[in-house]
């Protein structure tokens, strides 16, 4: 029931004062805090400790400065990644699932994007591998983009691009 406001500061102030009076347990998730300026701003509005607060970031040093306990998320094991892909896509392509899992760095987010796309488009894992490779080549032919992103970021960007292009294509066909 956060009041509608265009200003993030107003919403955060409302949230802070409401939570200060709240006597029940709660969970607040701040997702994707990946800029120093956001950390600085966020610190002003964090509720007192002792409640449940989850912050996702790739900036673990900044999180430590705010005295957050950090938990590093690692890629899935190859076995877990393959099992996930097979289950999420209802596929029996064991070898192709292994190839895709490795190609996606066994990253949970990338695997989820790929599995959703495969399932919705009703394509094979093998077809997705081909599409992924083509998109990857096209996206990163620009040297600056290739140089400035981590491998994990490139993987996620590629899976997003495949899904977004598919959505756009479906929207255009409806119009």
mmCIF file of N, CA and C in Angstrom, residues 60-142:
data_model
loop_
_atom_site.group_PDB
_atom_site.id
_atom_site.type_symbol
_atom_site.label_atom_id
_atom_site.label_comp_id
_atom_site.label_asym_id
_atom_site.label_seq_id
_atom_site.Cartn_x
_atom_site.Cartn_y
_atom_site.Cartn_z
ATOM 1 N N UNK A 60 29.734 -6.242 -3.745
ATOM 2 C CA UNK A 60 29.793 -6.806 -2.399
ATOM 3 C C UNK A 60 30.530 -5.910 -1.407
ATOM 4 N N UNK A 61 31.521 -5.171 -1.859
ATOM 5 C CA UNK A 61 32.268 -4.298 -0.945
ATOM 6 C C UNK A 61 31.371 -3.188 -0.404
ATOM 7 N N UNK A 62 30.532 -2.628 -1.256
ATOM 8 C CA UNK A 62 29.592 -1.594 -0.805
ATOM 9 C C UNK A 62 28.585 -2.183 0.187
ATOM 10 N N UNK A 63 28.123 -3.401 -0.065
ATOM 11 C CA UNK A 63 27.180 -4.057 0.842
ATOM 12 C C UNK A 63 27.827 -4.275 2.207
ATOM 13 N N UNK A 64 29.092 -4.656 2.212
ATOM 14 C CA UNK A 64 29.807 -4.854 3.484
ATOM 15 C C UNK A 64 29.919 -3.536 4.261
ATOM 16 N N UNK A 65 30.114 -2.429 3.546
ATOM 17 C CA UNK A 65 30.209 -1.123 4.210
ATOM 18 C C UNK A 65 28.918 -0.798 4.965
ATOM 19 N N UNK A 66 27.791 -1.267 4.425
ATOM 20 C CA UNK A 66 26.503 -1.059 5.085
ATOM 21 C C UNK A 66 26.219 -2.162 6.105
ATOM 22 N N UNK A 67 27.215 -3.000 6.340
ATOM 23 C CA UNK A 67 27.157 -4.082 7.328
ATOM 24 C C UNK A 67 26.144 -5.171 6.960
ATOM 25 N N UNK A 68 25.989 -5.409 5.659
ATOM 26 C CA UNK A 68 25.175 -6.526 5.206
ATOM 27 C C UNK A 68 26.026 -7.782 5.229
ATOM 28 N N UNK A 69 25.441 -8.876 5.641
ATOM 29 C CA UNK A 69 26.113 -10.161 5.496
ATOM 30 C C UNK A 69 26.033 -10.511 4.018
ATOM 31 N N UNK A 70 27.137 -10.891 3.429
ATOM 32 C CA UNK A 70 27.117 -11.183 1.995
ATOM 33 C C UNK A 70 27.105 -12.683 1.758
ATOM 34 N N UNK A 71 26.347 -13.055 0.766
ATOM 35 C CA UNK A 71 26.269 -14.445 0.331
ATOM 36 C C UNK A 71 26.540 -14.439 -1.163
ATOM 37 N N UNK A 72 27.637 -15.037 -1.556
ATOM 38 C CA UNK A 72 27.985 -15.066 -2.971
ATOM 39 C C UNK A 72 27.224 -16.198 -3.651
ATOM 40 N N UNK A 73 26.527 -15.857 -4.715
ATOM 41 C CA UNK A 73 25.806 -16.873 -5.476
ATOM 42 C C UNK A 73 26.724 -17.396 -6.570
ATOM 43 N N UNK A 74 26.888 -18.664 -6.584
ATOM 44 C CA UNK A 74 27.769 -19.298 -7.561
ATOM 45 C C UNK A 74 26.917 -19.962 -8.650
ATOM 46 N N UNK A 75 27.535 -20.231 -9.797
ATOM 47 C CA UNK A 75 26.793 -20.957 -10.840
ATOM 48 C C UNK A 75 26.358 -22.332 -10.331
ATOM 49 N N UNK A 76 25.294 -22.848 -10.924
ATOM 50 C CA UNK A 76 24.823 -24.184 -10.569
ATOM 51 C C UNK A 76 25.862 -25.228 -10.981
ATOM 52 N N UNK A 77 25.794 -26.372 -10.363
ATOM 53 C CA UNK A 77 26.632 -27.477 -10.831
ATOM 54 C C UNK A 77 26.114 -27.880 -12.200
ATOM 55 N N UNK A 78 26.946 -28.526 -12.989
ATOM 56 C CA UNK A 78 26.500 -28.949 -14.322
ATOM 57 C C UNK A 78 25.315 -29.896 -14.206
ATOM 58 N N UNK A 79 25.347 -30.771 -13.225
ATOM 59 C CA UNK A 79 24.241 -31.719 -13.035
ATOM 60 C C UNK A 79 22.938 -30.994 -12.722
ATOM 61 N N UNK A 80 22.983 -30.028 -11.805
ATOM 62 C CA UNK A 80 21.781 -29.266 -11.458
ATOM 63 C C UNK A 80 21.289 -28.430 -12.635
ATOM 64 N N UNK A 81 22.219 -27.831 -13.361
ATOM 65 C CA UNK A 81 21.846 -27.008 -14.514
ATOM 66 C C UNK A 81 21.158 -27.851 -15.586
ATOM 67 N N UNK A 82 21.712 -29.023 -15.876
ATOM 68 C CA UNK A 82 21.127 -29.910 -16.888
ATOM 69 C C UNK A 82 19.761 -30.400 -16.421
ATOM 70 N N UNK A 83 19.669 -30.828 -15.167
ATOM 71 C CA UNK A 83 18.378 -31.295 -14.638
ATOM 72 C C UNK A 83 17.326 -30.203 -14.703
ATOM 73 N N UNK A 84 17.725 -28.977 -14.354
ATOM 74 C CA UNK A 84 16.793 -27.856 -14.429
ATOM 75 C C UNK A 84 16.306 -27.647 -15.861
ATOM 76 N N UNK A 85 17.237 -27.593 -16.803
ATOM 77 C CA UNK A 85 16.858 -27.371 -18.205
ATOM 78 C C UNK A 85 15.921 -28.459 -18.704
ATOM 79 N N UNK A 86 16.226 -29.694 -18.404
ATOM 80 C CA UNK A 86 15.388 -30.804 -18.871
ATOM 81 C C UNK A 86 13.986 -30.724 -18.270
ATOM 82 N N UNK A 87 13.923 -30.418 -16.979
ATOM 83 C CA UNK A 87 12.624 -30.320 -16.309
ATOM 84 C C UNK A 87 11.831 -29.104 -16.797
ATOM 85 N N UNK A 88 12.503 -27.958 -16.864
ATOM 86 C CA UNK A 88 11.815 -26.709 -17.214
ATOM 87 C C UNK A 88 11.368 -26.668 -18.669
ATOM 88 N N UNK A 89 12.031 -27.426 -19.538
ATOM 89 C CA UNK A 89 11.666 -27.414 -20.957
ATOM 90 C C UNK A 89 10.900 -28.663 -21.373
ATOM 91 N N UNK A 90 10.737 -29.612 -20.442
ATOM 92 C CA UNK A 90 10.101 -30.905 -20.746
ATOM 93 C C UNK A 90 10.817 -31.597 -21.914
ATOM 94 N N UNK A 91 12.119 -31.480 -21.925
ATOM 95 C CA UNK A 91 12.920 -32.046 -23.002
ATOM 96 C C UNK A 91 13.651 -33.289 -22.517
ATOM 97 N N UNK A 92 14.064 -34.094 -23.459
ATOM 98 C CA UNK A 92 14.875 -35.273 -23.155
ATOM 99 C C UNK A 92 16.261 -35.149 -23.800
ATOM 100 N N UNK A 93 16.583 -33.945 -24.284
ATOM 101 C CA UNK A 93 17.856 -33.706 -24.972
ATOM 102 C C UNK A 93 19.005 -33.535 -23.959
ATOM 103 N N UNK A 94 19.396 -34.622 -23.335
ATOM 104 C CA UNK A 94 20.416 -34.597 -22.286
ATOM 105 C C UNK A 94 21.733 -33.949 -22.753
ATOM 106 N N UNK A 95 22.262 -34.390 -23.874
ATOM 107 C CA UNK A 95 23.542 -33.855 -24.362
ATOM 108 C C UNK A 95 23.434 -32.382 -24.733
ATOM 109 N N UNK A 96 22.339 -32.021 -25.380
ATOM 110 C CA UNK A 96 22.151 -30.619 -25.766
ATOM 111 C C UNK A 96 21.962 -29.743 -24.522
ATOM 112 N N UNK A 97 21.279 -30.274 -23.521
ATOM 113 C CA UNK A 97 21.085 -29.526 -22.277
ATOM 114 C C UNK A 97 22.432 -29.257 -21.608
ATOM 115 N N UNK A 98 23.311 -30.227 -21.667
ATOM 116 C CA UNK A 98 24.649 -30.055 -21.080
ATOM 117 C C UNK A 98 25.431 -28.976 -21.839
ATOM 118 N N UNK A 99 25.348 -29.022 -23.162
ATOM 119 C CA UNK A 99 26.036 -28.019 -23.983
ATOM 120 C C UNK A 99 25.496 -26.625 -23.668
ATOM 121 N N UNK A 100 24.169 -26.509 -23.605
ATOM 122 C CA UNK A 100 23.564 -25.199 -23.328
ATOM 123 C C UNK A 100 23.911 -24.720 -21.920
ATOM 124 N N UNK A 101 23.853 -25.615 -20.956
ATOM 125 C CA UNK A 101 24.179 -25.235 -19.576
ATOM 126 C C UNK A 101 25.584 -24.652 -19.500
ATOM 127 N N UNK A 102 26.522 -25.284 -20.169
ATOM 128 C CA UNK A 102 27.902 -24.777 -20.168
ATOM 129 C C UNK A 102 28.000 -23.457 -20.924
ATOM 130 N N UNK A 103 27.310 -23.383 -22.051
ATOM 131 C CA UNK A 103 27.333 -22.155 -22.864
ATOM 132 C C UNK A 103 26.785 -20.968 -22.061
ATOM 133 N N UNK A 104 25.810 -21.241 -21.195
ATOM 134 C CA UNK A 104 25.194 -20.189 -20.382
ATOM 135 C C UNK A 104 25.919 -20.002 -19.041
ATOM 136 N N UNK A 105 27.051 -20.654 -18.895
ATOM 137 C CA UNK A 105 27.849 -20.476 -17.680
ATOM 138 C C UNK A 105 27.194 -21.035 -16.433
ATOM 139 N N UNK A 106 26.166 -21.868 -16.625
ATOM 140 C CA UNK A 106 25.412 -22.465 -15.520
ATOM 141 C C UNK A 106 24.797 -21.404 -14.605
ATOM 142 N N UNK A 107 24.541 -20.218 -15.183
ATOM 143 C CA UNK A 107 23.936 -19.108 -14.441
ATOM 144 C C UNK A 107 22.425 -19.314 -14.344
ATOM 145 N N UNK A 108 21.903 -19.288 -13.137
ATOM 146 C CA UNK A 108 20.481 -19.553 -12.918
ATOM 147 C C UNK A 108 19.581 -18.625 -13.731
ATOM 148 N N UNK A 109 19.895 -17.340 -13.767
ATOM 149 C CA UNK A 109 19.063 -16.387 -14.506
ATOM 150 C C UNK A 109 19.078 -16.679 -16.004
ATOM 151 N N UNK A 110 20.241 -16.956 -16.555
ATOM 152 C CA UNK A 110 20.339 -17.269 -17.988
ATOM 153 C C UNK A 110 19.610 -18.572 -18.305
ATOM 154 N N UNK A 111 19.759 -19.563 -17.450
ATOM 155 C CA UNK A 111 19.071 -20.847 -17.659
ATOM 156 C C UNK A 111 17.558 -20.657 -17.623
ATOM 157 N N UNK A 112 17.093 -19.805 -16.717
ATOM 158 C CA UNK A 112 15.656 -19.530 -16.608
ATOM 159 C C UNK A 112 15.137 -18.832 -17.856
ATOM 160 N N UNK A 113 15.881 -17.821 -18.339
ATOM 161 C CA UNK A 113 15.491 -17.138 -19.585
ATOM 162 C C UNK A 113 15.413 -18.132 -20.737
ATOM 163 N N UNK A 114 16.455 -18.936 -20.884
ATOM 164 C CA UNK A 114 16.520 -19.888 -21.995
ATOM 165 C C UNK A 114 15.389 -20.911 -21.903
ATOM 166 N N UNK A 115 15.179 -21.465 -20.737
ATOM 167 C CA UNK A 115 14.133 -22.490 -20.565
ATOM 168 C C UNK A 115 12.755 -21.914 -20.870
ATOM 169 N N UNK A 116 12.497 -20.699 -20.401
ATOM 170 C CA UNK A 116 11.200 -20.067 -20.679
ATOM 171 C C UNK A 116 10.989 -19.853 -22.166
ATOM 172 N N UNK A 117 12.023 -19.407 -22.831
ATOM 173 C CA UNK A 117 11.948 -19.183 -24.276
ATOM 174 C C UNK A 117 11.717 -20.502 -25.017
ATOM 175 N N UNK A 118 12.487 -21.514 -24.669
ATOM 176 C CA UNK A 118 12.366 -22.831 -25.309
ATOM 177 C C UNK A 118 10.957 -23.386 -25.129
ATOM 178 N N UNK A 119 10.451 -23.289 -23.912
ATOM 179 C CA UNK A 119 9.124 -23.817 -23.603
ATOM 180 C C UNK A 119 8.026 -23.042 -24.339
ATOM 181 N N UNK A 120 8.097 -21.723 -24.290
ATOM 182 C CA UNK A 120 7.053 -20.898 -24.917
ATOM 183 C C UNK A 120 7.065 -20.999 -26.438
ATOM 184 N N UNK A 121 8.244 -21.043 -27.014
ATOM 185 C CA UNK A 121 8.358 -21.100 -28.475
ATOM 186 C C UNK A 121 8.262 -22.528 -29.009
ATOM 187 N N UNK A 122 8.265 -23.496 -28.058
ATOM 188 C CA UNK A 122 8.176 -24.915 -28.443
ATOM 189 C C UNK A 122 9.288 -25.297 -29.424
ATOM 190 N N UNK A 123 10.515 -24.896 -29.081
ATOM 191 C CA UNK A 123 11.663 -25.243 -29.914
ATOM 192 C C UNK A 123 12.547 -26.220 -29.146
ATOM 193 N N UNK A 124 13.473 -26.812 -29.844
ATOM 194 C CA UNK A 124 14.405 -27.739 -29.201
ATOM 195 C C UNK A 124 15.526 -26.957 -28.515
ATOM 196 N N UNK A 125 16.180 -27.620 -27.581
ATOM 197 C CA UNK A 125 17.344 -27.021 -26.940
ATOM 198 C C UNK A 125 18.419 -26.779 -27.996
ATOM 199 N N UNK A 126 18.542 -27.719 -28.920
ATOM 200 C CA UNK A 126 19.533 -27.581 -29.993
ATOM 201 C C UNK A 126 19.280 -26.308 -30.803
ATOM 202 N N UNK A 127 18.031 -26.004 -31.117
ATOM 203 C CA UNK A 127 17.680 -24.793 -31.864
ATOM 204 C C UNK A 127 18.034 -23.546 -31.051
ATOM 205 N N UNK A 128 17.791 -23.599 -29.742
ATOM 206 C CA UNK A 128 18.122 -22.453 -28.900
ATOM 207 C C UNK A 128 19.633 -22.206 -28.893
ATOM 208 N N UNK A 129 20.417 -23.260 -28.866
ATOM 209 C CA UNK A 129 21.875 -23.117 -28.889
ATOM 210 C C UNK A 129 22.309 -22.382 -30.156
ATOM 211 N N UNK A 130 21.710 -22.731 -31.273
ATOM 212 C CA UNK A 130 22.023 -22.075 -32.547
ATOM 213 C C UNK A 130 21.618 -20.599 -32.484
ATOM 214 N N UNK A 131 20.397 -20.336 -32.005
ATOM 215 C CA UNK A 131 19.921 -18.951 -31.887
ATOM 216 C C UNK A 131 20.827 -18.148 -30.960
ATOM 217 N N UNK A 132 21.180 -18.731 -29.824
ATOM 218 C CA UNK A 132 22.036 -18.052 -28.854
ATOM 219 C C UNK A 132 23.377 -17.679 -29.496
ATOM 220 N N UNK A 133 23.963 -18.615 -30.197
ATOM 221 C CA UNK A 133 25.266 -18.356 -30.841
ATOM 222 C C UNK A 133 25.164 -17.233 -31.864
ATOM 223 N N UNK A 134 24.099 -17.247 -32.657
ATOM 224 C CA UNK A 134 23.902 -16.195 -33.665
ATOM 225 C C UNK A 134 23.710 -14.827 -33.006
ATOM 226 N N UNK A 135 22.887 -14.777 -31.963
ATOM 227 C CA UNK A 135 22.657 -13.515 -31.255
ATOM 228 C C UNK A 135 23.945 -13.008 -30.628
ATOM 229 N N UNK A 136 24.694 -13.918 -30.039
ATOM 230 C CA UNK A 136 25.946 -13.555 -29.384
ATOM 231 C C UNK A 136 26.918 -12.926 -30.384
ATOM 232 N N UNK A 137 27.033 -13.542 -31.550
ATOM 233 C CA UNK A 137 27.912 -12.995 -32.594
ATOM 234 C C UNK A 137 27.465 -11.605 -33.011
ATOM 235 N N UNK A 138 26.172 -11.435 -33.205
ATOM 236 C CA UNK A 138 25.624 -10.160 -33.653
ATOM 237 C C UNK A 138 25.770 -9.076 -32.571
ATOM 238 N N UNK A 139 25.422 -9.422 -31.340
ATOM 239 C CA UNK A 139 25.456 -8.442 -30.252
ATOM 240 C C UNK A 139 26.864 -7.933 -29.958
ATOM 241 N N UNK A 140 27.830 -8.820 -30.021
ATOM 242 C CA UNK A 140 29.161 -8.458 -29.572
ATOM 243 C C UNK A 140 30.174 -8.277 -30.694
ATOM 244 N N UNK A 141 29.661 -7.963 -31.889
ATOM 245 C CA UNK A 141 30.595 -7.620 -32.961
ATOM 246 C C UNK A 141 31.186 -6.234 -32.708
ATOM 247 N N UNK A 142 30.487 -5.424 -31.903
ATOM 248 C CA UNK A 142 30.993 -4.115 -31.487
ATOM 249 C C UNK A 142 32.077 -4.322 -30.420
#
